[in-house]
Structures are given as structure tokens and as C-alpha cells.
Coordinates of C-alpha atoms in Angstrom, one line a residue:
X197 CA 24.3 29.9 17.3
X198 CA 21.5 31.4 18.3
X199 CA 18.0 29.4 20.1
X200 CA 16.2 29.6 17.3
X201 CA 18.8 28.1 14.8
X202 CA 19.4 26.0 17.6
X203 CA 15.9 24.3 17.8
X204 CA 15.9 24.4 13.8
X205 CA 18.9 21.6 13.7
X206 CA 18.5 17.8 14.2
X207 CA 20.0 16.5 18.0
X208 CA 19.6 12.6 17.3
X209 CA 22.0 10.7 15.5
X210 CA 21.0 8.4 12.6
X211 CA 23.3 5.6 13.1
X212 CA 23.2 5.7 17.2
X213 CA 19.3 6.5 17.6
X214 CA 17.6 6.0 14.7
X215 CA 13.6 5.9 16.1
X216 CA 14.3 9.0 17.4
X217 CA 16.0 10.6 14.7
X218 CA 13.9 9.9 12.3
X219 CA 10.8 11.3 14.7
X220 CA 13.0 14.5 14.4
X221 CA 13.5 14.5 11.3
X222 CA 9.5 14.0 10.3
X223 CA 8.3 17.2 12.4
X224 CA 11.3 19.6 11.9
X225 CA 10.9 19.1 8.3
X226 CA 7.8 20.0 8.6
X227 CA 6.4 16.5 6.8
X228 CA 3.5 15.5 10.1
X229 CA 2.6 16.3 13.8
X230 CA 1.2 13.8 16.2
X231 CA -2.6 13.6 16.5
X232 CA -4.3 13.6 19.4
X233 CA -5.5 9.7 19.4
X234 CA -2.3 7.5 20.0
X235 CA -1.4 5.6 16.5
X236 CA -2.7 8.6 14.2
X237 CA -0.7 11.8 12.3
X238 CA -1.4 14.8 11.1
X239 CA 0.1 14.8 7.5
X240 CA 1.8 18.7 7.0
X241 CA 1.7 20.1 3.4
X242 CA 5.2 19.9 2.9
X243 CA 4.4 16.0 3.6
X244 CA 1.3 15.4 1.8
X245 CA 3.2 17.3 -1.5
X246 CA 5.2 14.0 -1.3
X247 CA 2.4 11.6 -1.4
X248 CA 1.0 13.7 -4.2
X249 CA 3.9 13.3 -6.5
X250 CA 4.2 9.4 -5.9
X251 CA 0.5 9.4 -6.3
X252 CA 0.5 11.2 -9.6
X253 CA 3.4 9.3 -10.8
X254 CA 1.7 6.0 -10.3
X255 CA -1.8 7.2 -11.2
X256 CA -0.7 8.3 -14.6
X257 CA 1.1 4.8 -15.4
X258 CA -2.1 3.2 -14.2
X259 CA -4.2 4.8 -16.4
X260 CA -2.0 4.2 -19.0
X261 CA -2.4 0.6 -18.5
X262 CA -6.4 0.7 -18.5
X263 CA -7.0 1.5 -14.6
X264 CA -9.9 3.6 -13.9
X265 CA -10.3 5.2 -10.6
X266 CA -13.7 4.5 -8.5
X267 CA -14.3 5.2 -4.5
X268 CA -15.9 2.8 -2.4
X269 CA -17.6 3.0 1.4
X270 CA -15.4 3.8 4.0
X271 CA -17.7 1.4 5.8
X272 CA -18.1 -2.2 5.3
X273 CA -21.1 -4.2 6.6
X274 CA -19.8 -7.1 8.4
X275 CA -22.0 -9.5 6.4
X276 CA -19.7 -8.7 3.1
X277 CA -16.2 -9.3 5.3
X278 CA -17.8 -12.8 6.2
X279 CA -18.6 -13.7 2.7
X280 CA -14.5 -14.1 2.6
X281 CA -13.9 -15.8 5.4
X282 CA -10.0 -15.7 5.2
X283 CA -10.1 -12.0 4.7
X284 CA -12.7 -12.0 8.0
X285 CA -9.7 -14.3 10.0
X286 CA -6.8 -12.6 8.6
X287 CA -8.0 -9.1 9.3
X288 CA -10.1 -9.6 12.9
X289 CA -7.5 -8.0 15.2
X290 CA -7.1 -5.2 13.4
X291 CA -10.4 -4.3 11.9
X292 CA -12.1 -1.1 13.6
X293 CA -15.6 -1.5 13.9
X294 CA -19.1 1.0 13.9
X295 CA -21.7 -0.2 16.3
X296 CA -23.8 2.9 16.7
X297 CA -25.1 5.7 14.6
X298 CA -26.2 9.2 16.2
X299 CA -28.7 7.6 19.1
X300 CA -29.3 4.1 17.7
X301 CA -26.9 1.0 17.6
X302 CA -26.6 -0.6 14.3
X303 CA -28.6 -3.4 13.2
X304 CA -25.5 -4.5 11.7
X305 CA -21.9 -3.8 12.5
X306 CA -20.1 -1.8 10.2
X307 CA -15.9 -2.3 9.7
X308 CA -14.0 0.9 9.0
X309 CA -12.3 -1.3 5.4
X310 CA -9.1 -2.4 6.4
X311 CA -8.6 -3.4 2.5
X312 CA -11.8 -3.2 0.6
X313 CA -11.8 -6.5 -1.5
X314 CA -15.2 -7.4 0.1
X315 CA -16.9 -4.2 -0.9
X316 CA -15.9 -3.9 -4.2
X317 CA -16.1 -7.4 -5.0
X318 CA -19.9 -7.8 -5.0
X319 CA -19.8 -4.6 -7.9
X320 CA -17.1 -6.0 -10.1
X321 CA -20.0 -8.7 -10.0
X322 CA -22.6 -7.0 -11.2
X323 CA -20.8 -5.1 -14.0
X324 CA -19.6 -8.5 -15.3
X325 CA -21.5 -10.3 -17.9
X326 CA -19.5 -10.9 -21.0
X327 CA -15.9 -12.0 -21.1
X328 CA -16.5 -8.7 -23.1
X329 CA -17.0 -6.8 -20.1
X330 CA -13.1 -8.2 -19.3
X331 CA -10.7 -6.9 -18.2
X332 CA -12.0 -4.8 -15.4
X333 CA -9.4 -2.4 -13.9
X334 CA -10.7 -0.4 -10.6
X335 CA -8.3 1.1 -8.4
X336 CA -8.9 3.6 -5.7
X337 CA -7.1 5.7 -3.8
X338 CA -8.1 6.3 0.0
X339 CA -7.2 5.5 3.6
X340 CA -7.6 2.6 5.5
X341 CA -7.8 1.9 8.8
X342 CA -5.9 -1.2 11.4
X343 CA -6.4 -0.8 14.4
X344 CA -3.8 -3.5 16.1
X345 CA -0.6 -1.2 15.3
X346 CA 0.9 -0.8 18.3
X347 CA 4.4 0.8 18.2
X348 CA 3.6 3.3 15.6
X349 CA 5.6 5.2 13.6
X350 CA 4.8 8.2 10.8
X351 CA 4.3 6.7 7.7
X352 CA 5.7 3.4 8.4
X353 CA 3.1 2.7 10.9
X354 CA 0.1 4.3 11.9
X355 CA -3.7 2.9 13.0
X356 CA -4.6 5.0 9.7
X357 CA -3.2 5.3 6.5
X358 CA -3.0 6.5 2.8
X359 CA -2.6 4.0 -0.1
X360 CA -3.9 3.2 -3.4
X361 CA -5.7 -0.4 -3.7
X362 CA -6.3 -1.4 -7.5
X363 CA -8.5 -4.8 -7.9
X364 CA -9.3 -6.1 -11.4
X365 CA -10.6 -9.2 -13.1
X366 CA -9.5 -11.8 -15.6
X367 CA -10.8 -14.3 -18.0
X368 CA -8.1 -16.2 -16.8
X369 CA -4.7 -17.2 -14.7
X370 CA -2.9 -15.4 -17.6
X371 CA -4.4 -12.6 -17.4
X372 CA -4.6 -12.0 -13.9
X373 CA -0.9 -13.3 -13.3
X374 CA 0.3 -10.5 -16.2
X375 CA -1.6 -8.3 -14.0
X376 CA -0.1 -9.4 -11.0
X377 CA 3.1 -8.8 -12.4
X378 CA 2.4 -5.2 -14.5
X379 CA 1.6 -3.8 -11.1
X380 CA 4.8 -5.2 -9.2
X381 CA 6.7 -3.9 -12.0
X382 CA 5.0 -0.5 -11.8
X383 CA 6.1 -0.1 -7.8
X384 CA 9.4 -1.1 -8.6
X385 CA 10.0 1.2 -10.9
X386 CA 8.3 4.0 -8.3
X387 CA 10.8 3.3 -6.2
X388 CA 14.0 3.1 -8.5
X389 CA 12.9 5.7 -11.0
X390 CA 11.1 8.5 -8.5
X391 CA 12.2 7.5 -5.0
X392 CA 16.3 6.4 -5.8
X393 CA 15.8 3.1 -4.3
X394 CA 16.6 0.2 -5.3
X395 CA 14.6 -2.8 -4.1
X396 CA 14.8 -6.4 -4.3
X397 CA 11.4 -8.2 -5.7
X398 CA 9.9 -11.8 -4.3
X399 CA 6.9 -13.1 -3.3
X400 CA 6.3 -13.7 0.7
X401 CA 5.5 -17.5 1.8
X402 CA 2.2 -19.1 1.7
X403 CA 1.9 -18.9 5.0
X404 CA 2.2 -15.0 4.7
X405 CA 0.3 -14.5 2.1
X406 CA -2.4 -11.8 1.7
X407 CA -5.7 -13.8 3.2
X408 CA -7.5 -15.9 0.0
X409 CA -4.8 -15.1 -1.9
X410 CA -2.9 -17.7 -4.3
X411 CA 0.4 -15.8 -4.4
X412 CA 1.2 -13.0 -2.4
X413 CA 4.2 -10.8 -4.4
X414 CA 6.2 -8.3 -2.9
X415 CA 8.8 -5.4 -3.1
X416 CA 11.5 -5.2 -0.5
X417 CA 13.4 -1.9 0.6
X418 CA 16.1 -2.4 3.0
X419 CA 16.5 0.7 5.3
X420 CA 20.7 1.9 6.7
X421 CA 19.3 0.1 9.8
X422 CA 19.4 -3.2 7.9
X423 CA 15.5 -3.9 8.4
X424 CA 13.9 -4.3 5.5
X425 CA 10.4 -2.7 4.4
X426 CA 7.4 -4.4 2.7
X427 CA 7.3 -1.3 0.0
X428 CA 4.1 -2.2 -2.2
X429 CA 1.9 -6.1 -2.3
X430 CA 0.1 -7.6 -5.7
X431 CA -1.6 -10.3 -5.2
X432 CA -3.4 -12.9 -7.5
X433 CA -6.2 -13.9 -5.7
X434 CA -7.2 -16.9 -8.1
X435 CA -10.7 -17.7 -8.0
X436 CA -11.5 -17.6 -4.4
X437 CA -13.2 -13.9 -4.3
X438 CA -15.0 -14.7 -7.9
X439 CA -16.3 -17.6 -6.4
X440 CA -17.2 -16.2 -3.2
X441 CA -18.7 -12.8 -4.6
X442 CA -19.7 -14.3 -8.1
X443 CA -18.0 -12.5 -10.4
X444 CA -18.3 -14.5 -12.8
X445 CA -18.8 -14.3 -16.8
X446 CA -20.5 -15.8 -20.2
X447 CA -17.3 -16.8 -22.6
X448 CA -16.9 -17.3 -26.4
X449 CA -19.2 -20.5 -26.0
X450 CA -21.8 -19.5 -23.6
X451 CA -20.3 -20.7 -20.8
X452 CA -20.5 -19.6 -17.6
X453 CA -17.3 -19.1 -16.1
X454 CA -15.4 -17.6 -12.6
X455 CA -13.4 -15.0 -13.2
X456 CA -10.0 -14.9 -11.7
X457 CA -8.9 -11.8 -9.7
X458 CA -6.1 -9.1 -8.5
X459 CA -5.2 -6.6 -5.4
X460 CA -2.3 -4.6 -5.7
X461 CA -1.5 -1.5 -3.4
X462 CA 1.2 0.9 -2.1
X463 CA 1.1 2.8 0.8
X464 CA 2.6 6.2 2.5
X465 CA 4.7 3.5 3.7
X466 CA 7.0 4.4 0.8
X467 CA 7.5 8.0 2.1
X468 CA 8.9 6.3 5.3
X469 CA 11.3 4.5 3.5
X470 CA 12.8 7.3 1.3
X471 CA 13.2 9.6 4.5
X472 CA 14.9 6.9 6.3
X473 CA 17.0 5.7 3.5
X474 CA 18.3 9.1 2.6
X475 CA 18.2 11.5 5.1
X476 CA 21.1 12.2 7.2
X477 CA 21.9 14.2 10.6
X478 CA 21.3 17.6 9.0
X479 CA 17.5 16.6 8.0
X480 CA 15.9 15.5 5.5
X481 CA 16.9 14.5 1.9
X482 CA 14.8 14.1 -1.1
X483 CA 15.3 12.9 -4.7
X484 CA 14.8 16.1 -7.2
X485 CA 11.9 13.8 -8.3
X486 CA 9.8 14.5 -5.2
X487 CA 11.4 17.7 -4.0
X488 CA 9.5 21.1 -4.3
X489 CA 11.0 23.4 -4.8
X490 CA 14.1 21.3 -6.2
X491 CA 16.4 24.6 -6.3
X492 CA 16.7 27.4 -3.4
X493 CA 18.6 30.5 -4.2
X494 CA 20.6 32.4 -1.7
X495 CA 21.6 35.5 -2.4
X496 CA 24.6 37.3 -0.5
X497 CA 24.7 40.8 -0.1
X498 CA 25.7 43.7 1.9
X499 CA 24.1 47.2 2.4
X500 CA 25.6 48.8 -0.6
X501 CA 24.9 45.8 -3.4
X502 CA 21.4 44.7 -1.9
X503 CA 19.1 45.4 -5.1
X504 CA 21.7 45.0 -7.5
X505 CA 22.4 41.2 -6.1
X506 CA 18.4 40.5 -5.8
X507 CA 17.9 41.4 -9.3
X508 CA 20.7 39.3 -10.5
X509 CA 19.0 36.2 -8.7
X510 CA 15.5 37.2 -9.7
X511 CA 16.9 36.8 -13.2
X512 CA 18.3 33.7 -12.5
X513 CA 15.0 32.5 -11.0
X514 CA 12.9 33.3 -13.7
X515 CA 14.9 31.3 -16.1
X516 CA 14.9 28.6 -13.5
X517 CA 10.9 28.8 -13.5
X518 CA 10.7 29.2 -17.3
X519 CA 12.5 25.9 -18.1
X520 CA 9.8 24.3 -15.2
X521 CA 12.3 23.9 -12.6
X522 CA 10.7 24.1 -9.5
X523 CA 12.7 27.4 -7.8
X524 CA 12.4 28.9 -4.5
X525 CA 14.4 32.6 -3.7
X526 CA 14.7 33.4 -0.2
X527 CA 15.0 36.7 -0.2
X528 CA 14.5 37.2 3.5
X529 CA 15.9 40.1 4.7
X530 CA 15.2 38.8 8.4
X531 CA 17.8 35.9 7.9
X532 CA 21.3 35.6 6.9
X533 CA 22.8 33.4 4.8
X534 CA 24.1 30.4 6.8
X535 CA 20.8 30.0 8.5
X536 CA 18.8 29.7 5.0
X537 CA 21.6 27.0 5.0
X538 CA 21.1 25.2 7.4
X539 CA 16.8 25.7 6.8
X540 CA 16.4 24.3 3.9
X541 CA 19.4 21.2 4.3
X542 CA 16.9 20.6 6.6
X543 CA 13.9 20.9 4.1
X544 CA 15.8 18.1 1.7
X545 CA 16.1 20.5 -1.1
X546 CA 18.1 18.8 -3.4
X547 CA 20.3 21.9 -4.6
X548 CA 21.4 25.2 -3.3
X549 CA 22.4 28.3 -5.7
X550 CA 24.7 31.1 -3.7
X551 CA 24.7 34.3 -5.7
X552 CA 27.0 36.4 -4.1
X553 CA 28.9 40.1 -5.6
X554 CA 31.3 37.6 -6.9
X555 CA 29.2 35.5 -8.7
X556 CA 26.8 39.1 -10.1
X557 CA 30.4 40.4 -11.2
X558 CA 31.7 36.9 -12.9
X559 CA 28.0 36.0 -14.7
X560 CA 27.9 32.7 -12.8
X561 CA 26.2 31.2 -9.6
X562 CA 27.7 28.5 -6.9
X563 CA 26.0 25.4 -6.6
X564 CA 26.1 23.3 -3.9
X565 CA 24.2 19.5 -3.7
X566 CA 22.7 18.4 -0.6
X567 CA 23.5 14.8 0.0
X568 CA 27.3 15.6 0.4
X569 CA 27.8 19.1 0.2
X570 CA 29.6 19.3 -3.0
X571 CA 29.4 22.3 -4.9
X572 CA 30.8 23.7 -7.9
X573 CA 30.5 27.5 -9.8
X574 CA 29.1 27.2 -12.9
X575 CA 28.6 29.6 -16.3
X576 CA 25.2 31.2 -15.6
X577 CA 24.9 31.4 -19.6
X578 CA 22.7 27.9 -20.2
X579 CA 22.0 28.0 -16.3
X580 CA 18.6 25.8 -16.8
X581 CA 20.5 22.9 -18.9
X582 CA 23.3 23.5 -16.3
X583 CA 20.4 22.9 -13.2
X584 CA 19.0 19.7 -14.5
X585 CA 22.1 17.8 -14.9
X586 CA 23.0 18.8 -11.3
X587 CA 19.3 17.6 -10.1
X588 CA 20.1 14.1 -12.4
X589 CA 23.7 13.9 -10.8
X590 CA 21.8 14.3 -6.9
X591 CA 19.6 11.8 -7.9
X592 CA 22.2 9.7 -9.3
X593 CA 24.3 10.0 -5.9
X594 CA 21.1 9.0 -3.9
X595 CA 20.4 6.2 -6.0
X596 CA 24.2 4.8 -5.9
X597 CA 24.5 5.3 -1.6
X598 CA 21.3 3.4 -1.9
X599 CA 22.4 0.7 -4.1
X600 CA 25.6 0.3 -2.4
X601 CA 24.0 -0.2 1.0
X602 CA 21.5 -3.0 -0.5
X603 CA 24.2 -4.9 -2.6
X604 CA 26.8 -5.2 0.6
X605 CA 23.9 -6.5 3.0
X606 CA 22.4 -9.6 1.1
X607 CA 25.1 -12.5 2.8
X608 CA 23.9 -16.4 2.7
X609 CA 24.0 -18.8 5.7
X610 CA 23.7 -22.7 5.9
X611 CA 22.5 -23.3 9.6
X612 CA 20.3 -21.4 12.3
X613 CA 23.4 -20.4 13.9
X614 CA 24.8 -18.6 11.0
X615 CA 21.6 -17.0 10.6
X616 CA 20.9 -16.1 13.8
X617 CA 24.7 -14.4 14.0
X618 CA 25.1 -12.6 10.6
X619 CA 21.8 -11.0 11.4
X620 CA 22.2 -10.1 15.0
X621 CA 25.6 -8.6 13.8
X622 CA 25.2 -6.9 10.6
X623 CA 21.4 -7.2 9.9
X624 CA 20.3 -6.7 6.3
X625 CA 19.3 -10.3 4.2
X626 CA 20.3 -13.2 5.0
X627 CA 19.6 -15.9 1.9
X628 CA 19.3 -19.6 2.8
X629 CA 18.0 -22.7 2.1
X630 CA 14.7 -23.1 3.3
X631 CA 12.2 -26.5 3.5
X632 CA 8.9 -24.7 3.0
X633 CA 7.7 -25.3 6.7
X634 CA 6.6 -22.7 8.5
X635 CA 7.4 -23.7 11.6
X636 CA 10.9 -23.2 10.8
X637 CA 10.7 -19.7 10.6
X638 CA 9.8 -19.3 14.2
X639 CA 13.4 -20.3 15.5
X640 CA 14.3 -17.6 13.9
X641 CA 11.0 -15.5 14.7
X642 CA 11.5 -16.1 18.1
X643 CA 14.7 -15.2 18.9
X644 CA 15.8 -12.2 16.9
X645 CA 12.7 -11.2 15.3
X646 CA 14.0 -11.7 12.4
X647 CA 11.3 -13.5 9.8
X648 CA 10.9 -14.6 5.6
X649 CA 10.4 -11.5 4.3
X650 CA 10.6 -12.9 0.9
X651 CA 11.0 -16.4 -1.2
X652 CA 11.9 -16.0 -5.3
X653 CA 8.9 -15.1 -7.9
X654 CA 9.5 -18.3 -9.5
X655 CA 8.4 -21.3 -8.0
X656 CA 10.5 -23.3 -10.1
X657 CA 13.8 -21.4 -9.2
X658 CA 16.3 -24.2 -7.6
X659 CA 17.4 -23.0 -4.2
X660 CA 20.5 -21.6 -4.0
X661 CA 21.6 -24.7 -1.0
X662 CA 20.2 -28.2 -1.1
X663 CA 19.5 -28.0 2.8
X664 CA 16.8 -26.4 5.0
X665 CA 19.1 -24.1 7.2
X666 CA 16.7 -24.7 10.4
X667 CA 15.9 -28.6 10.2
X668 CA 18.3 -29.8 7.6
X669 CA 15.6 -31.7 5.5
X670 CA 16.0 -30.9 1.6
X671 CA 15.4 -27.2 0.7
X672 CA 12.2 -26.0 -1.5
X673 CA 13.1 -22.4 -1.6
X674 CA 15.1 -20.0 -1.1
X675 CA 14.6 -18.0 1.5
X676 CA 15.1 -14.1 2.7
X677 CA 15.2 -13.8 6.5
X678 CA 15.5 -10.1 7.6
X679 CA 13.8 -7.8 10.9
X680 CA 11.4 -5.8 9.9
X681 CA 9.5 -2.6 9.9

């Protein structure tokens, strides 16, 4: 093997060194480089073209759903943070701030918005009057900034980030809580129907709930590690920001009343996720969802048969292209064919075509599916029908590695020892019975890092034992311990 296809491959194991793996696996992909300031990335195209398909994906089902997209200050005076005091205390340690301008210091500091619930709120305010003027959807897509992330890691933790933050408001609990629940839905089905993830869905405890917040809901990935990642929040908010930014309305009777509110958001978090969950020790994978292009063509010749081969697969890619696959044919006459190989297993392009003499001669093409390497030589007759149900089938195989690695790593415990044990051994979640105290999380907290990652959406679910599994007092919930990203 020559350097060059030497430096091209991955030298970190998944299973034996995952953090440095997957740091591998996010530059020679090609997906970011490391910025000069510690805790920041520089986001590649072949990266950002993922966060553009998850955005468009979710953008289009927002809008379906009455969402319109605004953009708000990057900068947030500190006066507005204080207006919401929890948001102020739940936020300090990681909030960025401004204090000088060109020459001058600021009369007032400015926070670079760790969420923007305190900027937008005083403006879903003033375009509020009539419970005619309800519901109000606003959702915007930006970056945020938190400055406290310490051990950083692309896309699943940086000091900067990209994310979408919707906030709306409700004539009432019904409407907000549908809301709460239309969005949770919505990242769910991002990840099962665009990622291939399955995920499980919960709400976090009220002591980890989004600051002013009445209920905090979640969506849990677990990664082949067996820590489990916080893949998109919604959160009804009640009436706390309505009464502390007056949004409030005139109902049916002339009544003034306080509206009741909404924050939803996902981040590039999710890209983390998919390249840890399905990406292997040849690179990266992606779900023909995400992938571009979805379909590389190699074409094998020799001296004798070079034009006669190209034409055949230029033929083949134009039928490719004409049914809207996305098609890529490296005809590089530079590289042969078990380095385009190994280049693009490394890329996470879902499926390889080989068209070789045999292939030209026989009217068909060789496919061969990334995840495992199987391939198969199909009739090139219907060769775009023939493509999509291989792209389906590699997203179905993605989607069922996935599946299987979630359902075999959700176990149940009935003591702190049992806890503590199946997690330190196995990892993944651990379901128990759980008294609602927080202070029996930090047993756990403390000695494997290990916290509630998630209780069940409904409040009025029995728990699944009658014990607490840390202090033995009768059990509330049900809770999901798991380490975390």
C-alpha cells in the first residue's frame, strides 16, 4: 500500500478507542477541521451538506405545521436574560459575554444567546393582541454559543454550535402541550426516518429540566459505546416567560389573559450521533437519506477497452441522474480501482457500482453496499428502480444494526449495586424504580457518571418496581440511568 493510501485509511479502532476514532473519522472524511480557538470547528462542505439535508428535512415539516422562520440578535442585552431569572441561573456558566465595542466598553453587557428565549420573548409580545393573533409559530435557525464546554468534541460538543430553536405561543396548556409533543414527534421521526436511528422518547426530571420550564421532553440516542445522547429538547414552558415578558392576549370575552409557551430545538448534535452510530473502522457511513452522492461508479478498464468501458458507465450514470439519484463517476485516470475503494468507503457512500469488460459485455453492473460489503450483479435494464431498492435495503440494514444495539442494552435493576454493576459492565440503560429525589441520582452521579437521562412522558405511568433503587422509599417514576455525551 502506498503512503498516500496509507494516510487515506482509518488507524483507530471503534470498539478499543472510540474518542479517537471517531476524531479520525470526522477529518479524513472530510466532515470538519479544528479551529484555531480550543472548543470551536471548522464545519467542511462535505459536513455542512449533512446539516443541510437534516435542516431541510425538518424545515419543510415545520412549515407544514404553521412554523415561520425569523432571525433574532446574536447578542442579548443582559437586562432581557435577567427578566427570566431561571434562564439567567441556569445559563451563567456558560454564557459568553460582550463588554466592549471598537474603543468604548458597553454601557450594558451584551450575552452572545446561549438559547434566545429572552430576546424573542419581548416580540412574541408585542405581536400578541388577540387570541386571534394565536397560535404564533417562530423558529430560527442559527448558532449558539456556551462557553463552559470543556472536553469538546465535533458535533457532539463544541463552545459553538448549529441548531434550530422554534418558540411559539398558546391560548392554552392544550395547545402548547400538543405543541410540545408535534415537535418531539417531528425529531423522532428525523432520526428514525432520515438518520436510521431509532431513539427512545421521555422527558428528563424536574430537576433537569430546561430553566422556567414546566416539563422538559426529550429524545434519547444510545451510541455502540452504550452512552446515550440527548438528540433534540421541547419544552413547555407554561406561563412563566408569558408572565415574565407579557405575552399576553384579549380572549373571546375581553379578557386579558397570559399566554402559555414552547422551545423546541435540535442541534448538529444529531450529526455526531449518526457518525458514531454507524460508522465503522473503514470510515464513515451514511444513510442514502443524507448521503451525496448516494451512488459512486467505478469503472474497470485496461488500455485497450478504456472509452468503450467509460461510455458504458456514462450511460449508466445518466440514467442514474435522470431518475434523481444522486451519482458520482470517478473516472480518474490517476487512481485505480481499489483505491477509489477504499476513498469513498471512507466518504460513507452508501453504494458502489463496479463496471468492468464483464459487466459492458453482460449488460449489467456489480453492486456492492457499504455497511457490510455485500454486493450483488444486477440486470442494467431497469437499473434506476434496481438502485433505489438497494439504497432502501442500506438504509434498512443501518436502521436494523441500530435497532438491535438499542433493544439489547435497556436491562432493569432493583438496588444501587445492580445499577452501579450492569452499567459499569455493559453500559447502555438501566431502568429502575426511582423516588423522585434528586439527591438520589448523585450516588450514582458520583461514582460512575452515570445520571437520569430520562423518566416516562406520562406522569401518570406506574413505575415499572414499587421501590426507589437508591433509598428504598416507594417509587414515583421510572427511571433511565445511563453515561452520557
Amino acid at each position: 500500500m502506498s503512503d498516500s493510501e496509507q494516510e487515506l485509511g482509518i488507524t483507530e479502532s471503534k470498539e478499543y478507542s472510540t474518542g479517537d476514532w471517531y476524531a479520525e473519522v470526522v477529518q479524513k472524511a472530510e466532515l470538519a477541521d479544528y479551529a484555531p480557538m480550543g472548543g470551536f470547528i471548522v464545519t467542511r462542505p462535505r459536513g455542512y451538506q449533512i446539516w443541510e439535508r437534516i435542516q431541510n428535512n425538518l424545515d419543510g415539516w415545520f412549515k407544514e405545521t404553521g412554523v415561520q422562520n425569523a432571525y433574532f440578535p446574536l447578542f442579548i442585552p443582559e437586562g432581557h436574560l435577567e427578566r427570566e431569572k431561571d434562564i439567567v441561573e441556569g445559563f451563567d456558566p456558560e454564557v459568553a459575554w460582550v463588554t466592549q465595542g471598537g474603543y468604548d466598553e458597553l454601557e450594558e453587557r451584551l450575552a452572545v444567546r446561549p438559547t434566545s428565549e429572552s430576546i424573542i420573548a419581548p416580540y412574541m409580545s408585542q405581536w400578541t393582541r388577540s387570541h386571534r393573533d394565536l397560535p404564533l409559530r417562530l423558529n430560527q435557525w442559527c448558532s449558539v454559543v456556551r462557553w463552559e464546554a470543556t472536553e469538546t468534541k465535533p458535533f457532539f460538543r463544541t463552545k459553538e454550535f448549529l441548531w434550530q430553536e422554534g418558540h411559539t405561543a398558546h391560548e392554552d396548556e392544550a395547545g402548547a402541550w400538543e405543541e410540545t409533543m408535534l415537535r418531539l414527534d417531528q425529531y423522532e421521526r428525523v432520526y428514525e426516518d432520515v438518520l436510521a436511528m431509532p431513539i427512545l422518547k421521555g422527558r428528563k426530571p424536574d430537576h433537569d429540566k430546561f430553566p422556567g420550564a414546566h416539563t422538559t421532553t426529550t429524545v434519547e440516542a444510545l451510541m455502540p459505546d452504550g452512552k446515550s445522547v440527548q438528540g433534540g429538547t421541547s419544552h413547555y414552558l407554561g406561563t412563566s416567560f408569558g408572565e415574565a415578558f407579557d405575552i399576553t392576549y384579549i380572549d373571546e370575552n375581553e379578557d386579558e389573559q397570559t399566554a402559555h409557551t414552547t422551545s423546541w430545538g435540535l442541534s448538529w448534535r444529531a450529526m455526531g450521533a449518526l457518525i458514531m452510530t454507524h460508522s465503522d473502522d473503514q470510515g464513515l457511513v451514511l444513510p442514502p437519506t443524507l448521503a451525496d452522492p448516494q451512488v459512486v461508479i467505478v469503472p474497470i478498464w485496461q488500455d485497450d477497452n478504456v472509452d468503450e468501458i467509460l461510455g458504458y458507465a456514462e450511460e449508466i450514470e445518466s440514467r442514474l441522474e435522470a431518475a434523481g439519484i444522486r451519482v458520482h463517476l470517478d473516472d480518474r485516470d490517476h487512481r485505480n480501482p481499489g483505491f477509489k475503494y477504499n476513498e469513498w468507503e471512507l466518504k460513507g457512500v452508501p453504494l458502489r457500482v463496479e463496471l468492468g469488460p464483464n459487466e459492458m459485455d453482460e449488460e449489467t453492473a456489480t453492486f456492492v453496499h457499504r455497511p457490510d460489503g455485500e454486493s450483488a450483479t444486477v440486470d442494467a435494464t431497469d437499473i434506476a428502480e434496481t438502485t433505489e431498492d438497494h439504497l432502501d435495503t442500506v438504509f434498512a440494514k443501518l436502521y436494523a444494526s441500530a435497532e438491535e444495539t438499542l433493544e439489547g442494552e435497556i436491562r432493569e435493576a432493583e438496588s444501587r449495586e445492580e445499577i452501579l454493576g450492569t452499567i459499569g459492565q455493559h453500559g447502555g440503560y438501566v431502568k429502575c424504580g426511582w423516588c423522585g429525589d434528586e439527591d438520589c441520582e448523585e450516588p450514582i452521579k458520583d461514582a460512575i457518571a452515570a445520571e437520569i437521562v430520562m423518566v416516562p412522558l406520562d406522569r401518570d405511568e406506574e413505575p415499572i418496581h414499587d421501590e426507589c433503587a437508591i433509598c428504598g422509599d416507594a417509587a414515583e417514576e421510572t427511571a433511565y440511568f445511563a453515561k452520557t455525551y
